[in-house]
CSV table of C-alpha atoms in Angstrom, one decimal:
chain,number,residue,atom,x,y,z
A,38,LYS,CA,328.5,233.9,77.5
A,39,ASN,CA,326.6,232.6,80.5
A,40,GLU,CA,328.5,230.6,83.0
A,41,VAL,CA,325.7,228.0,82.9
A,42,GLU,CA,324.2,227.0,79.6
A,43,GLN,CA,321.2,224.8,79.0
A,44,SER,CA,320.0,223.1,75.9
A,45,PRO,CA,317.6,222.9,74.3
A,46,GLN,CA,315.8,226.1,75.3
A,47,ASN,CA,312.5,224.7,74.1
A,48,LEU,CA,311.5,221.1,73.9
A,49,THR,CA,308.2,219.5,72.7
A,50,ALA,CA,307.7,215.8,73.2
A,51,GLN,CA,304.9,213.3,72.9
A,52,GLU,CA,303.7,211.5,76.0
A,53,GLY,CA,305.8,208.5,76.8
A,54,GLU,CA,309.0,209.8,75.2
A,55,PHE,CA,312.3,209.7,76.9
A,56,ILE,CA,313.5,213.3,77.4
A,57,THR,CA,317.0,214.7,78.0
A,58,ILE,CA,317.9,218.2,79.0
A,59,ASN,CA,321.6,219.2,79.1
A,60,CYS,CA,323.5,221.7,81.2
A,61,SER,CA,327.1,222.8,80.7
A,62,TYR,CA,329.0,225.1,83.0
A,63,SER,CA,332.3,226.9,82.6
A,64,VAL,CA,333.2,227.6,86.3
A,65,GLY,CA,334.3,225.4,89.1
A,66,ILE,CA,331.4,224.3,91.1
A,67,SER,CA,330.7,222.4,94.4
A,68,ALA,CA,327.3,221.2,93.4
A,69,LEU,CA,324.7,221.4,90.7
A,70,HIS,CA,320.9,221.7,91.2
A,71,TRP,CA,318.1,220.7,88.9
A,72,LEU,CA,314.9,222.7,89.6
A,73,GLN,CA,311.4,222.6,88.2
A,74,GLN,CA,309.1,225.6,87.8
A,75,HIS,CA,305.5,225.3,86.5
A,76,PRO,CA,304.2,228.4,84.6
A,77,GLY,CA,303.4,231.1,87.1
A,78,GLY,CA,304.5,228.9,89.9
A,79,GLY,CA,307.3,228.6,92.5
A,80,ILE,CA,310.4,226.5,92.2
A,81,VAL,CA,310.7,222.9,93.3
A,82,SER,CA,314.1,221.4,93.8
A,83,LEU,CA,314.5,218.1,92.0
A,84,PHE,CA,318.1,217.1,92.6
A,85,MET,CA,321.3,218.4,94.0
A,86,LEU,CA,324.3,216.5,93.0
A,87,SER,CA,328.1,216.8,93.0
A,88,SER,CA,329.1,213.5,91.4
A,89,GLY,CA,327.6,210.5,89.6
A,90,LYS,CA,324.0,209.9,89.2
A,91,LYS,CA,320.7,210.3,91.2
A,92,LYS,CA,317.3,208.8,90.5
A,93,HIS,CA,313.9,209.8,91.8
A,94,GLY,CA,310.9,208.1,90.2
A,95,ARG,CA,311.0,208.8,86.5
A,96,LEU,CA,313.7,211.4,86.9
A,97,ILE,CA,317.4,210.8,86.6
A,98,ALA,CA,320.2,213.3,86.9
A,99,THR,CA,323.8,212.7,86.0
A,100,ILE,CA,326.9,214.9,86.3
A,101,ASN,CA,330.4,214.6,84.8
A,102,ILE,CA,332.7,216.9,86.8
A,103,GLN,CA,335.6,216.5,84.4
A,104,GLU,CA,333.5,217.5,81.4
A,105,LYS,CA,331.5,220.1,83.4
A,106,HIS,CA,328.3,218.7,82.1
A,107,SER,CA,325.1,217.5,83.6
A,108,SER,CA,321.9,215.9,82.2
A,109,LEU,CA,318.4,215.6,83.4
A,110,HIS,CA,316.4,212.6,82.0
A,111,ILE,CA,312.7,212.0,82.2
A,112,THR,CA,311.5,208.5,81.3
A,113,ALA,CA,307.9,207.8,80.2
A,114,SER,CA,307.1,211.5,80.0
A,115,HIS,CA,303.7,212.8,80.9
A,116,PRO,CA,301.8,216.1,80.2
A,117,ARG,CA,302.1,216.9,83.9
A,118,ASP,CA,305.9,217.1,83.4
A,119,SER,CA,305.4,220.2,81.3
A,120,ALA,CA,307.3,222.9,83.0
A,121,VAL,CA,310.5,224.9,82.9
A,122,TYR,CA,313.6,223.0,84.0
A,123,ILE,CA,316.4,225.0,85.4
A,124,CYS,CA,320.0,224.0,86.0
A,125,ALA,CA,321.8,226.0,88.7
A,126,ALA,CA,325.4,225.7,89.7
A,127,ARG,CA,326.7,226.5,93.1
A,128,LYS,CA,330.1,228.1,93.1
A,129,GLY,CA,330.8,228.4,96.8
A,130,TYR,CA,332.8,225.9,98.8
A,131,GLY,CA,331.4,226.3,102.3
A,132,GLY,CA,331.3,229.7,104.0
A,133,ALA,CA,328.1,231.6,104.6
A,134,THR,CA,326.8,231.6,101.1
A,135,ASN,CA,325.4,229.1,98.7
A,136,LYS,CA,325.1,231.4,95.7
A,137,LEU,CA,323.5,229.8,92.7
A,138,ILE,CA,324.3,230.6,89.1
A,139,PHE,CA,321.2,229.8,87.1
A,140,GLY,CA,320.9,228.6,83.6
A,141,THR,CA,318.3,230.1,81.3
A,142,GLY,CA,315.9,227.2,81.6
A,143,THR,CA,314.4,224.7,79.3
A,144,LEU,CA,310.7,225.0,78.5
A,145,LEU,CA,309.3,221.5,78.2
A,146,ALA,CA,305.9,220.8,76.7
A,147,VAL,CA,304.7,217.2,76.7
A,148,GLN,CA,301.7,216.6,74.5
A,149,PRO,CA,299.2,213.9,75.1
B,130,ASP,CA,305.3,218.9,106.7
B,131,ALA,CA,308.3,221.1,107.1
B,132,MET,CA,308.3,223.7,104.4
B,133,VAL,CA,309.0,227.2,103.2
B,134,ILE,CA,305.9,229.4,103.2
B,135,GLN,CA,305.3,232.6,101.4
B,136,ASN,CA,302.5,235.1,102.0
B,137,PRO,CA,300.7,236.4,100.2
B,138,ARG,CA,300.9,234.4,97.0
B,139,TYR,CA,299.7,237.3,95.0
B,140,GLN,CA,300.2,240.9,95.9
B,141,VAL,CA,299.1,244.1,94.1
B,142,THR,CA,300.5,247.4,95.2
B,143,GLN,CA,300.4,250.9,93.8
B,144,PHE,CA,303.4,252.7,92.3
B,145,GLY,CA,305.4,254.2,95.2
B,146,LYS,CA,303.4,252.5,97.9
B,147,PRO,CA,305.6,250.5,100.3
B,148,VAL,CA,305.0,246.7,100.3
B,149,THR,CA,306.2,243.9,102.5
B,150,LEU,CA,306.4,240.3,101.4
B,151,SER,CA,306.7,237.5,104.0
B,152,CYS,CA,308.6,234.2,104.2
B,153,SER,CA,308.5,231.7,107.0
B,154,GLN,CA,310.1,228.3,107.3
B,155,THR,CA,309.6,225.3,109.6
B,156,LEU,CA,312.9,223.7,108.6
B,157,ASN,CA,315.0,225.6,111.2
B,158,HIS,CA,317.5,226.5,108.5
B,159,ASN,CA,320.1,229.1,109.2
B,160,VAL,CA,320.2,230.7,105.8
B,161,MET,CA,317.3,232.4,104.1
B,162,TYR,CA,317.5,233.9,100.6
B,163,TRP,CA,315.3,236.3,98.6
B,164,TYR,CA,315.3,236.1,94.8
B,165,GLN,CA,313.6,238.2,92.2
B,166,GLN,CA,312.4,236.6,89.0
B,167,LYS,CA,311.1,238.6,86.1
B,168,SER,CA,309.1,237.1,83.3
B,169,SER,CA,311.1,234.5,81.3
B,170,GLN,CA,314.3,235.3,83.2
B,171,ALA,CA,316.3,233.3,85.7
B,172,PRO,CA,316.0,234.1,89.4
B,173,LYS,CA,318.3,236.8,90.6
B,174,LEU,CA,319.6,236.8,94.1
B,175,LEU,CA,318.8,240.0,96.0
B,176,PHE,CA,320.3,239.2,99.4
B,177,HIS,CA,320.5,236.5,102.0
B,178,TYR,CA,320.7,236.1,105.8
B,179,TYR,CA,323.1,233.7,107.4
B,180,ASP,CA,321.5,233.6,110.9
B,181,LYS,CA,321.3,237.3,111.7
B,182,ASP,CA,324.1,238.4,109.3
B,183,PHE,CA,322.7,240.2,106.4
B,184,ASN,CA,324.5,239.9,103.0
B,185,ASN,CA,323.4,242.2,100.2
B,186,GLU,CA,324.2,241.5,96.6
B,187,ALA,CA,326.2,244.4,95.0
B,188,ASP,CA,323.6,245.2,92.4
B,189,THR,CA,320.5,245.0,94.6
B,190,PRO,CA,318.8,248.4,94.5
B,191,ASP,CA,318.6,250.4,97.8
B,192,ASN,CA,314.8,250.3,97.3
B,193,PHE,CA,314.9,246.7,98.5
B,194,GLN,CA,315.4,245.9,102.2
B,195,SER,CA,315.1,242.9,104.3
B,196,ARG,CA,314.4,242.0,107.9
B,197,ARG,CA,314.9,238.7,109.8
B,198,PRO,CA,313.4,239.1,113.3
B,199,ASN,CA,313.9,235.4,114.2
B,200,THR,CA,315.1,232.1,112.6
B,201,SER,CA,311.7,231.3,111.2
B,202,PHE,CA,310.7,234.6,109.5
B,203,CYS,CA,312.2,236.8,106.8
B,204,PHE,CA,310.6,239.8,105.2
B,205,LEU,CA,311.3,241.6,102.0
B,206,ASP,CA,310.4,245.3,102.0
B,207,ILE,CA,310.1,247.3,98.9
B,208,ARG,CA,310.1,251.0,100.0
B,209,SER,CA,308.9,252.6,96.8
B,210,PRO,CA,307.9,250.1,94.2
B,211,GLY,CA,308.3,251.0,90.6
B,212,LEU,CA,306.7,249.3,87.6
B,213,GLY,CA,310.0,247.6,86.9
B,214,ASP,CA,309.7,245.8,90.3
B,215,ALA,CA,306.8,243.7,89.2
B,216,ALA,CA,308.1,240.1,89.4
B,217,MET,CA,307.9,236.8,91.2
B,218,TYR,CA,309.7,237.0,94.5
B,219,LEU,CA,311.1,233.7,95.7
B,220,CYS,CA,312.3,232.9,99.2
B,221,ALA,CA,314.6,229.9,99.8
B,222,THR,CA,316.4,228.4,102.7
B,223,SER,CA,319.4,226.2,103.3
B,224,LEU,CA,320.5,224.5,106.5
B,225,ASP,CA,323.9,226.1,106.8
B,226,SER,CA,327.2,226.3,105.0
B,227,LEU,CA,327.7,222.6,105.2
B,228,SER,CA,324.4,221.7,103.5
B,229,TYR,CA,324.1,223.1,100.1
B,230,GLU,CA,320.6,222.3,99.0
B,231,GLN,CA,318.2,225.2,98.8
B,232,TYR,CA,314.5,224.7,99.5
B,233,PHE,CA,312.3,227.2,97.7
B,234,GLY,CA,308.9,228.6,98.7
B,235,PRO,CA,306.1,228.9,96.2
B,236,GLY,CA,306.8,232.6,95.5
B,237,THR,CA,304.8,235.8,95.7
B,238,ARG,CA,303.8,237.4,92.4
B,239,LEU,CA,303.9,241.2,92.8
B,240,THR,CA,302.0,243.4,90.5
B,241,VAL,CA,302.6,247.2,90.6
B,242,THR,CA,299.8,249.4,89.2
């Protein structure tokens, strides 16, 4: 079983829909990242959070440390949001490494 | 803008022919990472530098080496690429041990013929 699990693996939505992607982890973490990767492209960091909620434009990320669960929400989805969304948990607590444990990703397709 | 830059974006090499991928950063971050990402898989950490200190992951093949001549640049050397080394190679940086966010470059897609 992966230490970081995402659901769903694939998601198809109509433009304008509210989207939720979930991430659960089974290890103690110091922070959790949400990353975006377009097909064939590099990775863009969307959020890093260790508690509560963050918002950037149409994107909202929440985390519940006690339940070891995080969600990424996209409001008013648009076809340009189509990408793979990756949840990555950081296990280290300081020191020289920030090793990330990656989830398997959620492939989102937003249809016009 | 401060950023993480990878060159080239696409690299084609022949089986067994050494290849070097480049990463540079203008963020003045202490830590630089190299990840390998194969198709439909999550990125896999190969190694990282904390300043000049090199940290290799236990399962990184000896075929993969890295150099960091200064703060700004980090290179990934693949000494004898095999067909299985075809992948996207991602460079990332983070400020130091007190700042956890990693900033990723656009990646270099390596093809081995």
